[in-house]
Amino acid sequence: MNVQSVLSEQSIEPHKIGLRVEDFILLQESGSFNAFAKAELIDGDIYTVNAIHRPHAGILADLSADLVYAVRASGLALKVYTPVSTRLDDYNLPEPDLVIAMIEPEALVTGRSVRLAVEVSASSLDFDLGPKARLYARSSIPEYWVVDVAGRSIVQMTAPNEGVYSAIRDTPFGDRITLITIPQIAIDTTALA
């Protein structure tokens, strides 16, 4: 058998194999990501983020407190989680800064339970508005907010359709913002300003 015949018989090209959520959790439990503030699984790839600084942390704390109060006042059977690993499918386990989700018995928040996902962006704005937005839209998360720390606004995305959000609204810090998909939940963003 010559080299040419061997090459033609083995025409399988190298290809990437993405990690599954179960693989990622094993790595996480073994301490592989302890040096990072946050590790996420996006389309089978691991993404890490280093330390969270005061502007990000302060805005997240204020936003969390306001949304917890608003969710409780609404009387709806929802809960605010921050931050939380959210299983969207077998290859995606992002860790949004905050989610509002239905209460479920599972250990991980599931994509089907999420009503709002929020990313606070002090240094990851392009990623949160690009790949993350497409991921959440593809996973039918009904509403997604990107809190632009430098721009002092909240980008509110709704109506996921074929992997993109078809409705986008920008609300400056200091204004009132209402969840488009759950109008019973609204907050004043003055504390963020």
GROMACS .gro file of N, CA, C and O in nm, residues 33-151:
model
  476
   33PHE      N    1  -1.005   2.645   3.761
   33PHE     CA    2  -1.032   2.786   3.734
   33PHE      C    3  -1.018   2.874   3.858
   33PHE      O    4  -1.063   2.988   3.858
   34ASN      N    5  -0.958   2.822   3.963
   34ASN     CA    6  -0.949   2.897   4.089
   34ASN      C    7  -0.876   3.030   4.077
   34ASN      O    8  -0.899   3.121   4.156
   35ALA      N    9  -0.789   3.043   3.980
   35ALA     CA   10  -0.712   3.167   3.964
   35ALA      C   11  -0.793   3.278   3.897
   35ALA      O   12  -0.744   3.390   3.886
   36PHE      N   13  -0.915   3.248   3.857
   36PHE     CA   14  -0.996   3.346   3.784
   36PHE      C   15  -1.122   3.381   3.862
   36PHE      O   16  -1.176   3.299   3.935
   37ALA      N   17  -1.169   3.504   3.843
   37ALA     CA   18  -1.292   3.548   3.910
   37ALA      C   19  -1.413   3.473   3.856
   37ALA      O   20  -1.506   3.444   3.929
   38LYS      N   21  -1.409   3.441   3.728
   38LYS     CA   22  -1.525   3.378   3.665
   38LYS      C   23  -1.477   3.295   3.547
   38LYS      O   24  -1.389   3.337   3.472
   39ALA      N   25  -1.534   3.177   3.530
   39ALA     CA   26  -1.507   3.094   3.413
   39ALA      C   27  -1.643   3.052   3.356
   39ALA      O   28  -1.734   3.019   3.430
   40GLU      N   29  -1.653   3.055   3.224
   40GLU     CA   30  -1.777   3.023   3.156
   40GLU      C   31  -1.749   2.929   3.040
   40GLU      O   32  -1.640   2.932   2.982
   41LEU      N   33  -1.848   2.852   3.003
   41LEU     CA   34  -1.841   2.765   2.886
   41LEU      C   35  -1.933   2.824   2.780
   41LEU      O   36  -2.055   2.832   2.800
   42ILE      N   37  -1.874   2.869   2.669
   42ILE     CA   38  -1.950   2.930   2.560
   42ILE      C   39  -1.919   2.852   2.433
   42ILE      O   40  -1.805   2.849   2.387
   43ASP      N   41  -2.019   2.787   2.377
   43ASP     CA   42  -2.004   2.706   2.256
   43ASP      C   43  -1.888   2.608   2.267
   43ASP      O   44  -1.811   2.588   2.174
   44GLY      N   45  -1.874   2.546   2.384
   44GLY     CA   46  -1.772   2.444   2.406
   44GLY      C   47  -1.634   2.498   2.438
   44GLY      O   48  -1.542   2.421   2.462
   45ASP      N   49  -1.618   2.630   2.441
   45ASP     CA   50  -1.489   2.693   2.472
   45ASP      C   51  -1.495   2.756   2.611
   45ASP      O   52  -1.599   2.807   2.653
   46ILE      N   53  -1.381   2.755   2.680
   46ILE     CA   54  -1.372   2.814   2.813
   46ILE      C   55  -1.328   2.958   2.801
   46ILE      O   56  -1.230   2.989   2.734
   47TYR      N   57  -1.402   3.046   2.867
   47TYR     CA   58  -1.367   3.188   2.876
   47TYR      C   59  -1.351   3.222   3.023
   47TYR      O   60  -1.434   3.180   3.106
   48THR      N   61  -1.246   3.296   3.055
   48THR     CA   62  -1.224   3.337   3.193
   48THR      C   63  -1.215   3.488   3.201
   48THR      O   64  -1.180   3.556   3.105
   49VAL      N   65  -1.249   3.538   3.318
   49VAL     CA   66  -1.241   3.681   3.347
   49VAL      C   67  -1.166   3.696   3.478
   49VAL      O   68  -1.188   3.618   3.572
   50ASN      N   69  -1.079   3.793   3.485
   50ASN     CA   70  -1.005   3.816   3.609
   50ASN      C   71  -1.087   3.901   3.705
   50ASN      O   72  -1.207   3.919   3.688
   51ALA      N   73  -1.023   3.958   3.801
   51ALA     CA   74  -1.087   4.029   3.912
   51ALA      C   75  -1.193   4.129   3.867
   51ALA      O   76  -1.179   4.195   3.765
   52ILE      N   77  -1.298   4.138   3.947
   52ILE     CA   78  -1.405   4.235   3.925
   52ILE      C   79  -1.371   4.357   4.010
   52ILE      O   80  -1.347   4.346   4.130
   53HIS      N   81  -1.371   4.474   3.947
   53HIS     CA   82  -1.333   4.597   4.016
   53HIS      C   83  -1.455   4.673   4.067
   53HIS      O   84  -1.568   4.641   4.034
   54ARG      N   85  -1.429   4.776   4.144
   54ARG     CA   86  -1.532   4.851   4.214
   54ARG      C   87  -1.646   4.901   4.124
   54ARG      O   88  -1.763   4.883   4.161
   55PRO      N   89  -1.623   4.964   4.008
   55PRO     CA   90  -1.738   5.012   3.929
   55PRO      C   91  -1.835   4.899   3.890
   55PRO      O   92  -1.956   4.913   3.905
   56HIS      N   93  -1.780   4.787   3.846
   56HIS     CA   94  -1.862   4.671   3.809
   56HIS      C   95  -1.935   4.618   3.931
   56HIS      O   96  -2.058   4.598   3.929
   57ALA      N   97  -1.863   4.598   4.040
   57ALA     CA   98  -1.921   4.541   4.161
   57ALA      C   99  -2.029   4.631   4.221
   57ALA      O  100  -2.134   4.583   4.266
   58GLY      N  101  -2.005   4.762   4.222
   58GLY     CA  102  -2.102   4.855   4.279
   58GLY      C  103  -2.231   4.859   4.201
   58GLY      O  104  -2.341   4.858   4.259
   59ILE      N  105  -2.219   4.865   4.069
   59ILE     CA  106  -2.339   4.867   3.984
   59ILE      C  107  -2.415   4.736   3.997
   59ILE      O  108  -2.538   4.736   4.010
   60LEU      N  109  -2.344   4.624   4.000
   60LEU     CA  110  -2.411   4.495   4.015
   60LEU      C  111  -2.483   4.485   4.149
   60LEU      O  112  -2.597   4.438   4.155
   61ALA      N  113  -2.421   4.534   4.256
   61ALA     CA  114  -2.485   4.530   4.388
   61ALA      C  115  -2.613   4.614   4.389
   61ALA      O  116  -2.718   4.568   4.439
   62ASP      N  117  -2.606   4.736   4.336
   62ASP     CA  118  -2.724   4.823   4.334
   62ASP      C  119  -2.835   4.766   4.246
   62ASP      O  120  -2.953   4.765   4.283
   63LEU      N  121  -2.797   4.718   4.128
   63LEU     CA  122  -2.894   4.660   4.035
   63LEU      C  123  -2.961   4.536   4.096
   63LEU      O  124  -3.082   4.519   4.088
   64SER      N  125  -2.881   4.452   4.161
   64SER     CA  126  -2.935   4.332   4.225
   64SER      C  127  -3.036   4.367   4.333
   64SER      O  128  -3.146   4.309   4.337
   65ALA      N  129  -3.000   4.462   4.418
   65ALA     CA  130  -3.090   4.501   4.527
   65ALA      C  131  -3.222   4.555   4.470
   65ALA      O  132  -3.330   4.518   4.518
   66ASP      N  133  -3.212   4.640   4.370
   66ASP     CA  134  -3.334   4.698   4.310
   66ASP      C  135  -3.420   4.591   4.244
   66ASP      O  136  -3.544   4.593   4.258
   67LEU      N  137  -3.357   4.498   4.173
   67LEU     CA  138  -3.435   4.394   4.105
   67LEU      C  139  -3.494   4.294   4.205
   67LEU      O  140  -3.607   4.247   4.185
   68VAL      N  141  -3.422   4.262   4.312
   68VAL     CA  142  -3.479   4.173   4.414
   68VAL      C  143  -3.605   4.236   4.472
   68VAL      O  144  -3.710   4.170   4.484
   69TYR      N  145  -3.597   4.362   4.506
   69TYR     CA  146  -3.713   4.433   4.561
   69TYR      C  147  -3.829   4.433   4.460
   69TYR      O  148  -3.944   4.404   4.496
   70ALA      N  149  -3.800   4.464   4.334
   70ALA     CA  150  -3.904   4.472   4.231
   70ALA      C  151  -3.968   4.336   4.205
   70ALA      O  152  -4.090   4.327   4.187
   71VAL      N  153  -3.887   4.231   4.203
   71VAL     CA  154  -3.941   4.096   4.181
   71VAL      C  155  -4.032   4.058   4.298
   71VAL      O  156  -4.143   4.006   4.278
   72ARG      N  157  -3.988   4.084   4.420
   72ARG     CA  158  -4.071   4.051   4.537
   72ARG      C  159  -4.201   4.131   4.535
   72ARG      O  160  -4.308   4.077   4.563
   73ALA      N  161  -4.192   4.258   4.500
   73ALA     CA  162  -4.311   4.343   4.496
   73ALA      C  163  -4.409   4.299   4.387
   73ALA      O  164  -4.530   4.319   4.401
   74SER      N  165  -4.358   4.237   4.282
   74SER     CA  166  -4.446   4.193   4.172
   74SER      C  167  -4.535   4.076   4.213
   74SER      O  168  -4.639   4.054   4.152
   75GLY      N  169  -4.491   3.999   4.312
   75GLY     CA  170  -4.567   3.882   4.355
   75GLY      C  171  -4.555   3.763   4.262
   75GLY      O  172  -4.619   3.660   4.282
   76LEU      N  173  -4.471   3.774   4.159
   76LEU     CA  174  -4.452   3.664   4.064
   76LEU      C  175  -4.360   3.557   4.122
   76LEU      O  176  -4.273   3.588   4.204
   77ALA      N  177  -4.379   3.434   4.080
   77ALA     CA  178  -4.298   3.323   4.128
   77ALA      C  179  -4.163   3.320   4.055
   77ALA      O  180  -4.133   3.230   3.976
   78LEU      N  181  -4.082   3.423   4.081
   78LEU     CA  182  -3.952   3.438   4.018
   78LEU      C  183  -3.849   3.466   4.126
   78LEU      O  184  -3.883   3.509   4.237
   79LYS      N  185  -3.722   3.443   4.093
   79LYS     CA  186  -3.613   3.468   4.187
   79LYS      C  187  -3.498   3.533   4.112
   79LYS      O  188  -3.474   3.506   3.995
   80VAL      N  189  -3.425   3.621   4.182
   80VAL     CA  190  -3.306   3.685   4.128
   80VAL      C  191  -3.185   3.605   4.176
   80VAL      O  192  -3.171   3.578   4.295
   81TYR      N  193  -3.098   3.569   4.083
   81TYR     CA  194  -2.973   3.498   4.115
   81TYR      C  195  -2.857   3.582   4.064
   81TYR      O  196  -2.862   3.634   3.953
   82THR      N  197  -2.751   3.591   4.145
   82THR     CA  198  -2.635   3.669   4.102
   82THR      C  199  -2.508   3.622   4.168
   82THR      O  200  -2.508   3.606   4.289
   83PRO      N  201  -2.399   3.609   4.092
   83PRO     CA  202  -2.399   3.555   3.956
   83PRO      C  203  -2.435   3.407   3.963
   83PRO      O  204  -2.426   3.347   4.070
   84VAL      N  205  -2.472   3.348   3.851
   84VAL     CA  206  -2.517   3.210   3.855
   84VAL      C  207  -2.484   3.138   3.724
   84VAL      O  208  -2.502   3.193   3.615
   85SER      N  209  -2.433   3.017   3.736
   85SER     CA  210  -2.411   2.933   3.618
   85SER      C  211  -2.547   2.895   3.560
   85SER      O  212  -2.636   2.852   3.633
   86THR      N  213  -2.560   2.912   3.429
   86THR     CA  214  -2.688   2.893   3.363
   86THR      C  215  -2.670   2.796   3.246
   86THR      O  216  -2.604   2.828   3.148
   87ARG      N  217  -2.728   2.679   3.258
   87ARG     CA  218  -2.713   2.577   3.154
   87ARG      C  219  -2.812   2.605   3.041
   87ARG      O  220  -2.933   2.593   3.058
   88LEU      N  221  -2.756   2.640   2.926
   88LEU     CA  222  -2.840   2.669   2.809
   88LEU      C  223  -2.858   2.546   2.722
   88LEU      O  224  -2.962   2.528   2.660
   89ASP      N  225  -2.754   2.464   2.712
   89ASP     CA  226  -2.757   2.339   2.637
   89ASP      C  227  -2.633   2.258   2.675
   89ASP      O  228  -2.566   2.293   2.772
   90ASP      N  229  -2.601   2.153   2.601
   90ASP     CA  230  -2.488   2.067   2.638
   90ASP      C  231  -2.352   2.134   2.628
   90ASP      O  232  -2.255   2.086   2.688
   91TYR      N  233  -2.339   2.245   2.555
   91TYR     CA  234  -2.209   2.309   2.533
   91TYR      C  235  -2.202   2.453   2.583
   91TYR      O  236  -2.106   2.522   2.555
   92ASN      N  237  -2.304   2.496   2.656
   92ASN     CA  238  -2.307   2.635   2.702
   92ASN      C  239  -2.349   2.645   2.848
   92ASN      O  240  -2.461   2.608   2.883
   93LEU      N  241  -2.255   2.697   2.928
   93LEU     CA  242  -2.279   2.722   3.069
   93LEU      C  243  -2.222   2.860   3.103
   93LEU      O  244  -2.121   2.872   3.170
   94PRO      N  245  -2.288   2.965   3.051
   94PRO     CA  246  -2.241   3.099   3.085
   94PRO      C  247  -2.274   3.130   3.231
   94PRO      O  248  -2.355   3.061   3.293
   95GLU      N  249  -2.211   3.234   3.282
   95GLU     CA  250  -2.239   3.279   3.418
   95GLU      C  251  -2.277   3.427   3.413
   95GLU      O  252  -2.194   3.515   3.436
   96PRO      N  253  -2.404   3.453   3.379
   96PRO     CA  254  -2.447   3.592   3.376
   96PRO      C  255  -2.427   3.657   3.513
   96PRO      O  256  -2.432   3.590   3.616
   97ASP      N  257  -2.407   3.788   3.512
   97ASP     CA  258  -2.392   3.859   3.639
   97ASP      C  259  -2.520   3.851   3.721
   97ASP      O  260  -2.515   3.852   3.844
   98LEU      N  261  -2.632   3.841   3.652
   98LEU     CA  262  -2.760   3.838   3.721
   98LEU      C  263  -2.864   3.774   3.630
   98LEU      O  264  -2.860   3.797   3.508
   99VAL      N  265  -2.952   3.695   3.686
   99VAL     CA  266  -3.067   3.645   3.610
   99VAL      C  267  -3.191   3.655   3.697
   99VAL      O  268  -3.184   3.648   3.820
  100ILE      N  269  -3.302   3.674   3.631
  100ILE     CA  270  -3.432   3.654   3.693
  100ILE      C  271  -3.486   3.528   3.628
  100ILE      O  272  -3.493   3.517   3.505
  101ALA      N  273  -3.521   3.430   3.713
  101ALA     CA  274  -3.563   3.300   3.661
  101ALA      C  275  -3.678   3.243   3.743
  101ALA      O  276  -3.698   3.281   3.859
  102MET      N  277  -3.750   3.152   3.681
  102MET     CA  278  -3.850   3.075   3.754
  102MET      C  279  -3.775   2.985   3.852
  102MET      O  280  -3.661   2.945   3.826
  103ILE      N  281  -3.840   2.952   3.960
  103ILE     CA  282  -3.778   2.866   4.061
  103ILE      C  283  -3.793   2.721   4.015
  103ILE      O  284  -3.902   2.677   3.978
  104GLU      N  285  -3.680   2.648   4.014
  104GLU     CA  286  -3.678   2.508   3.970
  104GLU      C  287  -3.600   2.425   4.072
  104GLU      O  288  -3.520   2.480   4.148
  105PRO      N  289  -3.618   2.293   4.069
  105PRO     CA  290  -3.544   2.208   4.163
  105PRO      C  291  -3.401   2.176   4.118
  105PRO      O  292  -3.321   2.128   4.198
  106GLU      N  293  -3.365   2.202   3.993
  106GLU     CA  294  -3.233   2.167   3.942
  106GLU      C  295  -3.123   2.246   4.013
  106GLU      O  296  -3.144   2.359   4.056
  107ALA      N  297  -3.002   2.189   4.020
  107ALA     CA  298  -2.887   2.256   4.082
  107ALA      C  299  -2.842   2.376   3.999
  107ALA      O  300  -2.801   2.478   4.054
  108LEU      N  301  -2.848   2.363   3.868
  108LEU     CA  302  -2.811   2.473   3.779
  108LEU      C  303  -2.938   2.543   3.729
  108LEU      O  304  -3.039   2.477   3.704
  109VAL      N  305  -2.930   2.673   3.715
  109VAL     CA  306  -3.039   2.745   3.649
  109VAL      C  307  -3.041   2.697   3.504
  109VAL      O  308  -2.936   2.683   3.441
  110THR      N  309  -3.159   2.671   3.451
  110THR     CA  310  -3.169   2.627   3.312
  110THR      C  311  -3.216   2.743   3.225
  110THR      O  312  -3.288   2.832   3.271
  111GLY      N  313  -3.177   2.738   3.099
  111GLY     CA  314  -3.217   2.842   3.006
  111GLY      C  315  -3.368   2.856   2.995
  111GLY      O  316  -3.419   2.967   2.982
  112ARG      N  317  -3.439   2.745   3.003
  112ARG     CA  318  -3.585   2.752   2.990
  112ARG      C  319  -3.651   2.828   3.104
  112ARG      O  320  -3.763   2.876   3.091
  113SER      N  321  -3.580   2.842   3.218
  113SER     CA  322  -3.638   2.912   3.333
  113SER      C  323  -3.605   3.062   3.335
  113SER      O  324  -3.668   3.138   3.407
  114VAL      N  325  -3.505   3.103   3.256
  114VAL     CA  326  -3.457   3.241   3.261
  114VAL      C  327  -3.556   3.335   3.192
  114VAL      O  328  -3.597   3.312   3.078
  115ARG      N  329  -3.589   3.443   3.260
  115ARG     CA  330  -3.675   3.546   3.203
  115ARG      C  331  -3.595   3.671   3.168
  115ARG      O  332  -3.635   3.748   3.083
  116LEU      N  333  -3.482   3.692   3.239
  116LEU     CA  334  -3.393   3.804   3.210
  116LEU      C  335  -3.251   3.761   3.244
  116LEU      O  336  -3.228   3.707   3.352
  117ALA      N  337  -3.159   3.785   3.152
  117ALA     CA  338  -3.015   3.767   3.179
  117ALA      C  339  -2.950   3.904   3.171
  117ALA      O  340  -2.985   3.984   3.084
  118VAL      N  341  -2.858   3.931   3.264
  118VAL     CA  342  -2.791   4.061   3.269
  118VAL      C  343  -2.641   4.041   3.277
  118VAL      O  344  -2.592   3.961   3.358
  119GLU      N  345  -2.570   4.114   3.193
  119GLU     CA  346  -2.423   4.120   3.200
  119GLU      C  347  -2.385   4.265   3.230
  119GLU      O  348  -2.431   4.357   3.161
  120VAL      N  349  -2.303   4.286   3.332
  120VAL     CA  350  -2.248   4.418   3.363
  120VAL      C  351  -2.114   4.425   3.293
  120VAL      O  352  -2.027   4.342   3.316
  121SER      N  353  -2.097   4.523   3.204
  121SER     CA  354  -1.979   4.529   3.118
  121SER      C  355  -1.893   4.650   3.150
  121SER      O  356  -1.921   4.762   3.109
  122ALA      N  357  -1.785   4.622   3.223
  122ALA     CA  358  -1.686   4.726   3.249
  122ALA      C  359  -1.570   4.711   3.150
  122ALA      O  360  -1.511   4.809   3.108
  123SER      N  361  -1.540   4.587   3.110
  123SER     CA  362  -1.428   4.563   3.018
  123SER      C  363  -1.462   4.463   2.908
  123SER      O  364  -1.376   4.428   2.828
  124SER      N  365  -1.586   4.414   2.903
  124SER     CA  366  -1.623   4.309   2.808
  124SER      C  367  -1.740   4.347   2.719
  124SER      O  368  -1.815   4.261   2.675
  125LEU      N  369  -1.755   4.476   2.693
  125LEU     CA  370  -1.873   4.524   2.621
  125LEU      C  371  -1.889   4.459   2.483
  125LEU      O  372  -1.998   4.413   2.448
  126ASP      N  373  -1.783   4.453   2.405
  126ASP     CA  374  -1.794   4.394   2.271
  126ASP      C  375  -1.836   4.247   2.277
  126ASP      O  376  -1.919   4.202   2.197
  127PHE      N  377  -1.782   4.173   2.372
  127PHE     CA  378  -1.816   4.032   2.386
  127PHE      C  379  -1.962   4.016   2.432
  127PHE      O  380  -2.035   3.932   2.380
  128ASP      N  381  -2.004   4.102   2.526
  128ASP     CA  382  -2.140   4.091   2.579
  128ASP      C  383  -2.246   4.133   2.477
  128ASP      O  384  -2.355   4.077   2.473
  129LEU      N  385  -2.212   4.233   2.393
  129LEU     CA  386  -2.306   4.277   2.289
  129LEU      C  387  -2.300   4.188   2.165
  129LEU      O  388  -2.393   4.190   2.084
  130GLY      N  389  -2.192   4.112   2.148
  130GLY     CA  390  -2.174   4.027   2.030
  130GLY      C  391  -2.204   3.881   2.059
  130GLY      O  392  -2.321   3.839   2.059
  131PRO      N  393  -2.098   3.801   2.086
  131PRO     CA  394  -2.119   3.657   2.107
  131PRO      C  395  -2.218   3.622   2.217
  131PRO      O  396  -2.300   3.532   2.200
  132LYS      N  397  -2.214   3.694   2.330
  132LYS     CA  398  -2.308   3.663   2.439
  132LYS      C  399  -2.452   3.693   2.397
  132LYS      O  400  -2.542   3.614   2.425
  133ALA      N  401  -2.474   3.805   2.332
  133ALA     CA  402  -2.610   3.839   2.288
  133ALA      C  403  -2.662   3.733   2.190
  133ALA      O  404  -2.778   3.689   2.201
  134ARG      N  405  -2.577   3.691   2.098
  134ARG     CA  406  -2.620   3.587   2.003
  134ARG      C  407  -2.650   3.455   2.074
  134ARG      O  408  -2.746   3.385   2.040
  135LEU      N  409  -2.566   3.421   2.173
  135LEU     CA  410  -2.589   3.298   2.249
  135LEU      C  411  -2.723   3.302   2.321
  135LEU      O  412  -2.802   3.208   2.314
  136TYR      N  413  -2.750   3.411   2.392
  136TYR     CA  414  -2.876   3.421   2.466
  136TYR      C  415  -2.996   3.425   2.371
  136TYR      O  416  -3.100   3.363   2.398
  137ALA      N  417  -2.983   3.493   2.259
  137ALA     CA  418  -3.093   3.497   2.161
  137ALA      C  419  -3.116   3.359   2.102
  137ALA      O  420  -3.231   3.314   2.089
  138ARG      N  421  -3.008   3.291   2.066
  138ARG     CA  422  -3.018   3.155   2.010
  138ARG      C  423  -3.083   3.060   2.110
  138ARG      O  424  -3.151   2.965   2.072
  139SER      N  425  -3.064   3.088   2.240
  139SER     CA  426  -3.121   3.004   2.346
  139SER      C  427  -3.260   3.051   2.389
  139SER      O  428  -3.314   3.001   2.487
  140SER      N  429  -3.316   3.147   2.316
  140SER     CA  430  -3.452   3.199   2.340
  140SER      C  431  -3.468   3.262   2.478
  140SER      O  432  -3.577   3.255   2.537
  141ILE      N  433  -3.363   3.325   2.531
  141ILE     CA  434  -3.377   3.402   2.655
  141ILE      C  435  -3.459   3.525   2.616
  141ILE      O  436  -3.416   3.604   2.531
  142PRO      N  437  -3.576   3.545   2.675
  142PRO     CA  438  -3.668   3.648   2.624
  142PRO      C  439  -3.618   3.791   2.637
  142PRO      O  440  -3.655   3.876   2.555
  143GLU      N  441  -3.536   3.816   2.740
  143GLU     CA  442  -3.487   3.953   2.757
  143GLU      C  443  -3.343   3.947   2.809
  143GLU      O  444  -3.310   3.867   2.896
  144TYR      N  445  -3.260   4.036   2.754
  144TYR     CA  446  -3.118   4.041   2.787
  144TYR      C  447  -3.077   4.186   2.802
  144TYR      O  448  -3.107   4.268   2.716
  145TRP      N  449  -3.010   4.217   2.914
  145TRP     CA  450  -2.960   4.352   2.938
  145TRP      C  451  -2.809   4.349   2.943
  145TRP      O  452  -2.750   4.261   3.007
  146VAL      N  453  -2.746   4.447   2.881
  146VAL     CA  454  -2.603   4.470   2.896
  146VAL      C  455  -2.589   4.607   2.962
  146VAL      O  456  -2.632   4.708   2.906
  147VAL      N  457  -2.532   4.607   3.080
  147VAL     CA  458  -2.512   4.731   3.154
  147VAL      C  459  -2.375   4.785   3.113
  147VAL      O  460  -2.272   4.727   3.146
  148ASP      N  461  -2.376   4.893   3.038
  148ASP     CA  462  -2.254   4.955   2.987
  148ASP      C  463  -2.202   5.053   3.093
  148ASP      O  464  -2.252   5.165   3.105
  149VAL      N  465  -2.102   5.009   3.170
  149VAL     CA  466  -2.050   5.088   3.280
  149VAL      C  467  -1.993   5.221   3.230
  149VAL      O  468  -2.026   5.328   3.282
  150ALA      N  469  -1.910   5.217   3.128
  150ALA     CA  470  -1.848   5.339   3.076
  150ALA      C  471  -1.950   5.430   3.007
  150ALA      O  472  -1.945   5.552   3.022
  151GLY      N  473  -2.044   5.372   2.935
  151GLY     CA  474  -2.145   5.449   2.863
  151GLY      C  475  -2.261   5.493   2.950
  151GLY      O  476  -2.348   5.567   2.905
   0.00000   0.00000   0.00000
